[in-house]
Short mmCIF file of N, CA, C and O in Angstrom, two decimals:
data_model
loop_
_atom_site.label_atom_id
_atom_site.label_comp_id
_atom_site.label_asym_id
_atom_site.label_seq_id
_atom_site.Cartn_x
_atom_site.Cartn_y
_atom_site.Cartn_z
N MET A 1 55.84 25.06 -81.43
CA MET A 1 56.09 23.65 -81.66
C MET A 1 54.76 22.88 -81.30
O MET A 1 54.13 23.12 -80.40
N LYS A 2 54.68 21.94 -82.17
CA LYS A 2 53.39 21.08 -82.08
C LYS A 2 54.07 19.69 -81.89
O LYS A 2 55.14 19.28 -82.60
N SER A 3 53.32 18.67 -81.11
CA SER A 3 53.67 17.40 -81.05
C SER A 3 52.55 16.36 -80.88
O SER A 3 51.43 16.85 -80.39
N ARG A 4 52.87 15.12 -81.08
CA ARG A 4 51.65 14.15 -80.98
C ARG A 4 52.35 12.76 -80.77
O ARG A 4 53.31 12.39 -81.37
N LYS A 5 51.74 11.98 -79.75
CA LYS A 5 52.30 10.65 -79.56
C LYS A 5 51.42 9.74 -80.45
O LYS A 5 50.29 9.92 -80.37
N ILE A 6 52.15 8.83 -81.05
CA ILE A 6 51.50 7.78 -81.90
C ILE A 6 52.16 6.60 -81.67
O ILE A 6 53.30 6.46 -81.24
N GLN A 7 51.54 5.43 -82.24
CA GLN A 7 52.05 4.08 -82.04
C GLN A 7 52.47 3.66 -83.55
O GLN A 7 51.68 3.91 -84.54
N VAL A 8 53.61 3.04 -83.75
CA VAL A 8 54.11 2.60 -84.99
C VAL A 8 53.29 1.26 -85.28
O VAL A 8 53.36 0.25 -84.41
N VAL A 9 52.57 1.14 -86.37
CA VAL A 9 51.69 -0.01 -86.63
C VAL A 9 52.21 -0.86 -87.71
O VAL A 9 51.75 -2.01 -87.84
N ASN A 10 53.18 -0.43 -88.63
CA ASN A 10 53.60 -1.30 -89.62
C ASN A 10 54.41 -2.50 -89.01
O ASN A 10 55.22 -2.26 -88.16
N PRO A 11 54.17 -3.77 -89.61
CA PRO A 11 54.75 -4.86 -88.96
C PRO A 11 56.27 -4.93 -88.81
O PRO A 11 56.87 -5.48 -87.99
N SER A 12 56.97 -4.22 -89.77
CA SER A 12 58.46 -4.25 -89.70
C SER A 12 59.13 -3.09 -89.05
O SER A 12 60.36 -2.86 -89.13
N GLY A 13 58.41 -2.28 -88.53
CA GLY A 13 58.96 -1.03 -87.90
C GLY A 13 59.47 -0.06 -88.93
O GLY A 13 59.15 0.04 -90.14
N LEU A 14 60.70 0.70 -88.61
CA LEU A 14 61.22 1.66 -89.34
C LEU A 14 62.38 1.22 -90.10
O LEU A 14 63.44 1.70 -89.81
N HIS A 15 62.22 0.18 -90.83
CA HIS A 15 63.41 -0.29 -91.78
C HIS A 15 63.62 0.65 -92.93
O HIS A 15 62.98 1.65 -93.06
N LEU A 16 64.36 0.23 -93.87
CA LEU A 16 64.90 1.07 -94.97
C LEU A 16 63.62 1.72 -95.79
O LEU A 16 63.65 3.05 -95.94
N ARG A 17 62.79 0.96 -96.34
CA ARG A 17 61.75 1.54 -97.12
C ARG A 17 60.80 2.49 -96.42
O ARG A 17 60.74 3.64 -96.79
N PRO A 18 60.25 2.10 -95.19
CA PRO A 18 59.42 3.06 -94.50
C PRO A 18 60.21 4.27 -93.98
O PRO A 18 59.66 5.40 -93.96
N ALA A 19 61.42 3.97 -93.57
CA ALA A 19 62.23 5.30 -93.26
C ALA A 19 62.37 6.17 -94.19
O ALA A 19 62.37 7.38 -94.08
N GLY A 20 62.68 5.63 -95.55
CA GLY A 20 62.89 6.48 -96.71
C GLY A 20 61.63 7.20 -96.98
O GLY A 20 61.67 8.45 -97.24
N LEU A 21 60.47 6.70 -96.84
CA LEU A 21 59.21 7.33 -97.12
C LEU A 21 58.97 8.28 -96.13
O LEU A 21 58.50 9.50 -96.37
N LEU A 22 59.20 7.99 -94.79
CA LEU A 22 59.07 8.95 -93.69
C LEU A 22 59.93 10.22 -93.95
O LEU A 22 59.51 11.40 -93.80
N CYS A 23 61.18 9.99 -94.33
CA CYS A 23 62.10 11.10 -94.71
C CYS A 23 61.60 12.03 -95.74
O CYS A 23 61.72 13.20 -95.77
N GLN A 24 61.14 11.28 -96.88
CA GLN A 24 60.69 12.02 -98.02
C GLN A 24 59.65 13.00 -97.65
O GLN A 24 59.43 14.03 -98.05
N THR A 25 58.76 12.40 -96.83
CA THR A 25 57.55 13.23 -96.41
C THR A 25 58.03 14.36 -95.59
O THR A 25 57.48 15.46 -95.76
N SER A 26 58.77 14.14 -94.68
CA SER A 26 59.29 15.20 -93.75
C SER A 26 60.15 16.33 -94.53
O SER A 26 59.98 17.50 -94.12
N MET A 27 60.80 16.01 -95.57
CA MET A 27 61.52 16.92 -96.26
C MET A 27 60.61 17.93 -97.10
O MET A 27 61.10 18.80 -97.52
N LYS A 28 59.28 17.48 -97.35
CA LYS A 28 58.48 18.42 -98.00
C LYS A 28 58.18 19.72 -97.30
O LYS A 28 57.61 20.63 -97.85
N PHE A 29 58.54 19.71 -96.00
CA PHE A 29 58.15 20.84 -95.14
C PHE A 29 59.41 21.61 -94.74
O PHE A 29 60.53 21.00 -94.53
N GLN A 30 59.20 22.83 -94.42
CA GLN A 30 60.21 23.82 -93.94
C GLN A 30 60.53 23.55 -92.49
O GLN A 30 61.61 23.70 -91.98
N SER A 31 59.49 22.91 -91.79
CA SER A 31 59.56 22.77 -90.39
C SER A 31 60.68 21.72 -89.95
O SER A 31 60.81 20.85 -90.75
N LYS A 32 61.25 21.85 -88.85
CA LYS A 32 62.03 20.74 -88.23
C LYS A 32 61.23 19.68 -87.76
O LYS A 32 60.19 19.91 -87.08
N VAL A 33 61.46 18.41 -88.22
CA VAL A 33 60.57 17.24 -87.76
C VAL A 33 61.58 16.29 -87.01
O VAL A 33 62.51 15.90 -87.48
N THR A 34 61.07 16.05 -85.77
CA THR A 34 61.88 15.18 -84.81
C THR A 34 60.96 14.18 -84.34
O THR A 34 59.78 14.31 -84.04
N ILE A 35 61.67 12.87 -84.15
CA ILE A 35 60.93 11.77 -83.53
C ILE A 35 61.64 11.55 -82.18
O ILE A 35 62.82 11.36 -82.21
N LEU A 36 60.84 11.49 -81.13
CA LEU A 36 61.30 11.11 -79.79
C LEU A 36 61.00 9.69 -79.57
O LEU A 36 59.84 9.32 -79.59
N TYR A 37 61.98 8.83 -79.36
CA TYR A 37 61.82 7.42 -78.94
C TYR A 37 62.76 7.10 -77.91
O TYR A 37 64.03 7.16 -78.06
N LYS A 38 62.27 6.55 -76.86
CA LYS A 38 63.05 6.40 -75.67
C LYS A 38 63.74 7.63 -75.30
O LYS A 38 63.20 8.60 -75.06
N ASP A 39 65.00 7.53 -75.18
CA ASP A 39 65.84 8.73 -74.79
C ASP A 39 66.46 9.43 -76.00
O ASP A 39 67.39 10.18 -75.95
N LYS A 40 65.98 9.13 -77.26
CA LYS A 40 66.65 9.58 -78.48
C LYS A 40 65.74 10.65 -79.16
O LYS A 40 64.61 10.62 -79.14
N GLU A 41 66.51 11.63 -79.67
CA GLU A 41 65.97 12.60 -80.56
C GLU A 41 66.45 12.26 -82.06
O GLU A 41 67.67 12.45 -82.32
N ILE A 42 65.39 11.88 -82.88
CA ILE A 42 65.72 11.43 -84.22
C ILE A 42 65.29 12.51 -85.20
O ILE A 42 64.18 12.88 -85.23
N ASN A 43 66.27 12.93 -86.04
CA ASN A 43 65.99 13.83 -87.20
C ASN A 43 65.20 13.08 -88.25
O ASN A 43 65.76 12.15 -88.81
N ALA A 44 63.86 13.35 -88.49
CA ALA A 44 63.05 12.61 -89.33
C ALA A 44 63.52 12.87 -90.73
O ALA A 44 62.90 12.25 -91.71
N LYS A 45 64.32 13.91 -91.06
CA LYS A 45 64.79 14.20 -92.39
C LYS A 45 66.07 13.33 -92.80
O LYS A 45 66.57 13.61 -93.89
N SER A 46 66.50 12.52 -91.89
CA SER A 46 67.67 11.77 -92.18
C SER A 46 67.34 10.24 -92.13
O SER A 46 67.03 9.65 -91.09
N VAL A 47 67.48 9.62 -93.29
CA VAL A 47 67.16 8.20 -93.41
C VAL A 47 67.89 7.33 -92.46
O VAL A 47 67.45 6.49 -91.70
N LEU A 48 69.22 7.64 -92.42
CA LEU A 48 70.23 6.82 -91.52
C LEU A 48 69.82 6.92 -90.10
O LEU A 48 69.77 5.91 -89.30
N ASN A 49 69.42 8.28 -89.61
CA ASN A 49 69.03 8.42 -88.20
C ASN A 49 67.78 7.68 -87.96
O ASN A 49 67.72 7.04 -86.85
N VAL A 50 66.82 7.70 -88.82
CA VAL A 50 65.52 7.02 -88.58
C VAL A 50 65.83 5.49 -88.60
O VAL A 50 65.19 4.76 -87.69
N MET A 51 66.60 4.96 -89.53
CA MET A 51 66.67 3.56 -89.48
C MET A 51 67.60 3.04 -88.26
O MET A 51 67.31 2.03 -87.66
N ALA A 52 68.52 3.84 -87.75
CA ALA A 52 69.39 3.48 -86.70
C ALA A 52 68.59 3.69 -85.37
O ALA A 52 69.08 3.16 -84.28
N SER A 53 67.48 4.25 -85.38
CA SER A 53 66.74 4.42 -84.10
C SER A 53 66.22 3.14 -83.43
O SER A 53 65.90 3.06 -82.28
N GLY A 54 65.95 2.12 -84.30
CA GLY A 54 65.50 0.79 -83.86
C GLY A 54 64.06 0.79 -83.44
O GLY A 54 63.52 0.04 -82.62
N VAL A 55 63.24 1.66 -84.21
CA VAL A 55 61.75 1.66 -83.68
C VAL A 55 61.17 0.52 -84.31
O VAL A 55 61.26 0.21 -85.53
N LYS A 56 60.41 -0.20 -83.51
CA LYS A 56 59.76 -1.54 -83.90
C LYS A 56 58.31 -1.29 -83.94
O LYS A 56 57.69 -0.41 -83.38
N CYS A 57 57.63 -2.30 -84.51
CA CYS A 57 56.13 -2.33 -84.53
C CYS A 57 55.64 -2.35 -83.07
O CYS A 57 56.11 -3.04 -82.18
N GLY A 58 54.68 -1.58 -82.81
CA GLY A 58 54.03 -1.38 -81.44
C GLY A 58 54.79 -0.34 -80.62
O GLY A 58 54.25 -0.02 -79.54
N SER A 59 55.74 0.17 -81.09
CA SER A 59 56.59 1.21 -80.29
C SER A 59 55.74 2.50 -80.38
O SER A 59 55.15 2.90 -81.30
N GLU A 60 55.82 3.21 -79.09
CA GLU A 60 55.13 4.53 -79.14
C GLU A 60 56.19 5.60 -79.27
O GLU A 60 57.38 5.51 -78.54
N ILE A 61 55.97 6.59 -80.19
CA ILE A 61 56.87 7.61 -80.38
C ILE A 61 56.15 8.93 -80.27
O ILE A 61 54.92 8.95 -80.35
N GLU A 62 56.95 9.88 -80.16
CA GLU A 62 56.42 11.27 -80.15
C GLU A 62 56.93 12.13 -81.44
O GLU A 62 58.15 12.01 -81.59
N VAL A 63 56.12 12.59 -82.18
CA VAL A 63 56.48 13.43 -83.35
C VAL A 63 56.41 14.83 -83.06
O VAL A 63 55.50 15.25 -82.62
N GLN A 64 57.49 15.63 -83.19
CA GLN A 64 57.56 17.01 -82.97
C GLN A 64 57.81 17.77 -84.12
O GLN A 64 58.80 17.33 -84.93
N CYS A 65 57.05 18.71 -84.40
CA CYS A 65 57.39 19.64 -85.54
C CYS A 65 57.38 21.09 -85.20
O CYS A 65 56.65 21.54 -84.36
N SER A 66 58.39 21.87 -85.61
CA SER A 66 58.58 23.17 -85.24
C SER A 66 58.88 24.02 -86.47
O SER A 66 59.90 23.72 -87.18
N GLY A 67 58.08 25.06 -86.75
CA GLY A 67 58.37 25.94 -87.87
C GLY A 67 57.18 26.54 -88.46
O GLY A 67 56.07 26.27 -87.94
N GLU A 68 57.32 27.20 -89.61
CA GLU A 68 56.17 27.89 -90.19
C GLU A 68 55.02 27.05 -90.63
O GLU A 68 53.88 27.34 -90.64
N ASP A 69 55.33 25.82 -91.03
CA ASP A 69 54.18 24.76 -91.61
C ASP A 69 54.14 23.70 -90.63
O ASP A 69 53.97 22.52 -91.08
N GLU A 70 54.40 23.79 -89.36
CA GLU A 70 54.36 22.66 -88.39
C GLU A 70 53.04 21.98 -88.26
O GLU A 70 53.00 20.78 -88.14
N ASP A 71 51.92 22.57 -88.44
CA ASP A 71 50.68 21.90 -88.34
C ASP A 71 50.44 20.90 -89.54
O ASP A 71 50.18 19.66 -89.35
N ALA A 72 50.85 21.40 -90.75
CA ALA A 72 50.78 20.44 -91.96
C ALA A 72 51.74 19.32 -91.80
O ALA A 72 51.49 18.26 -92.14
N ALA A 73 52.92 19.74 -91.42
CA ALA A 73 54.01 18.67 -91.31
C ALA A 73 53.62 17.67 -90.22
O ALA A 73 53.72 16.41 -90.46
N LEU A 74 53.11 17.98 -89.16
CA LEU A 74 52.77 17.03 -88.07
C LEU A 74 51.46 16.08 -88.60
O LEU A 74 51.66 14.96 -88.40
N GLU A 75 50.56 16.78 -89.28
CA GLU A 75 49.56 15.90 -89.73
C GLU A 75 49.94 15.05 -90.78
O GLU A 75 49.54 13.82 -90.74
N ALA A 76 50.74 15.43 -91.67
CA ALA A 76 51.28 14.49 -92.81
C ALA A 76 52.17 13.26 -92.27
O ALA A 76 52.01 12.22 -92.57
N VAL A 77 53.10 13.64 -91.39
CA VAL A 77 53.96 12.62 -90.86
C VAL A 77 53.11 11.63 -90.04
O VAL A 77 53.28 10.46 -90.14
N CYS A 78 52.31 12.13 -89.10
CA CYS A 78 51.50 11.27 -88.17
C CYS A 78 50.46 10.39 -88.99
O CYS A 78 50.41 9.15 -88.68
N SER A 79 49.91 10.92 -89.93
CA SER A 79 49.04 10.23 -90.86
C SER A 79 49.68 9.16 -91.51
O SER A 79 49.25 8.00 -91.59
N LEU A 80 50.87 9.38 -91.93
CA LEU A 80 51.69 8.30 -92.76
C LEU A 80 52.09 7.18 -91.80
O LEU A 80 51.85 6.04 -92.09
N ILE A 81 52.38 7.53 -90.67
CA ILE A 81 52.82 6.55 -89.64
C ILE A 81 51.58 5.70 -89.13
O ILE A 81 51.69 4.41 -89.11
N GLU A 82 50.52 6.47 -88.80
CA GLU A 82 49.33 5.75 -88.31
C GLU A 82 48.65 4.83 -89.47
O GLU A 82 48.09 3.92 -89.04
N ASN A 83 48.87 5.12 -90.67
CA ASN A 83 48.48 4.26 -91.80
C ASN A 83 49.41 3.21 -92.17
O ASN A 83 49.23 2.66 -93.27
N GLY A 84 50.43 2.89 -91.39
CA GLY A 84 51.29 1.84 -91.70
C GLY A 84 52.45 2.12 -92.66
O GLY A 84 53.00 1.10 -93.19
N LEU A 85 52.73 3.25 -92.86
CA LEU A 85 53.83 3.62 -93.89
C LEU A 85 53.70 2.89 -95.14
O LEU A 85 54.74 2.41 -95.67
N GLU A 86 52.51 2.76 -95.72
CA GLU A 86 52.29 2.18 -96.93
C GLU A 86 52.64 0.69 -97.02
O GLU A 86 53.01 0.09 -98.08
N GLU A 87 52.71 -0.06 -95.97
CA GLU A 87 53.06 -1.47 -95.99
C GLU A 87 51.78 -2.28 -95.64
O GLU A 87 50.93 -1.88 -94.91
#
């Protein structure tokens, strides 16, 4: 398992469109992709779970990936979030 702590920088947090983009990116990989926020474990492959997490701009989250392509999954998901989820 690999993990990295990052900060959400897009102004609107993880609302519908960025949550959908995050989910689409996560689903490209075989690995399990989980976001840890406060005391929650959020399945990054579920749009509803990501939206319901309440992650706002400036929040620190931890992205965990485990599986055969965990390195690539972690890099892709973290890069997407660090670059503002295209907003």
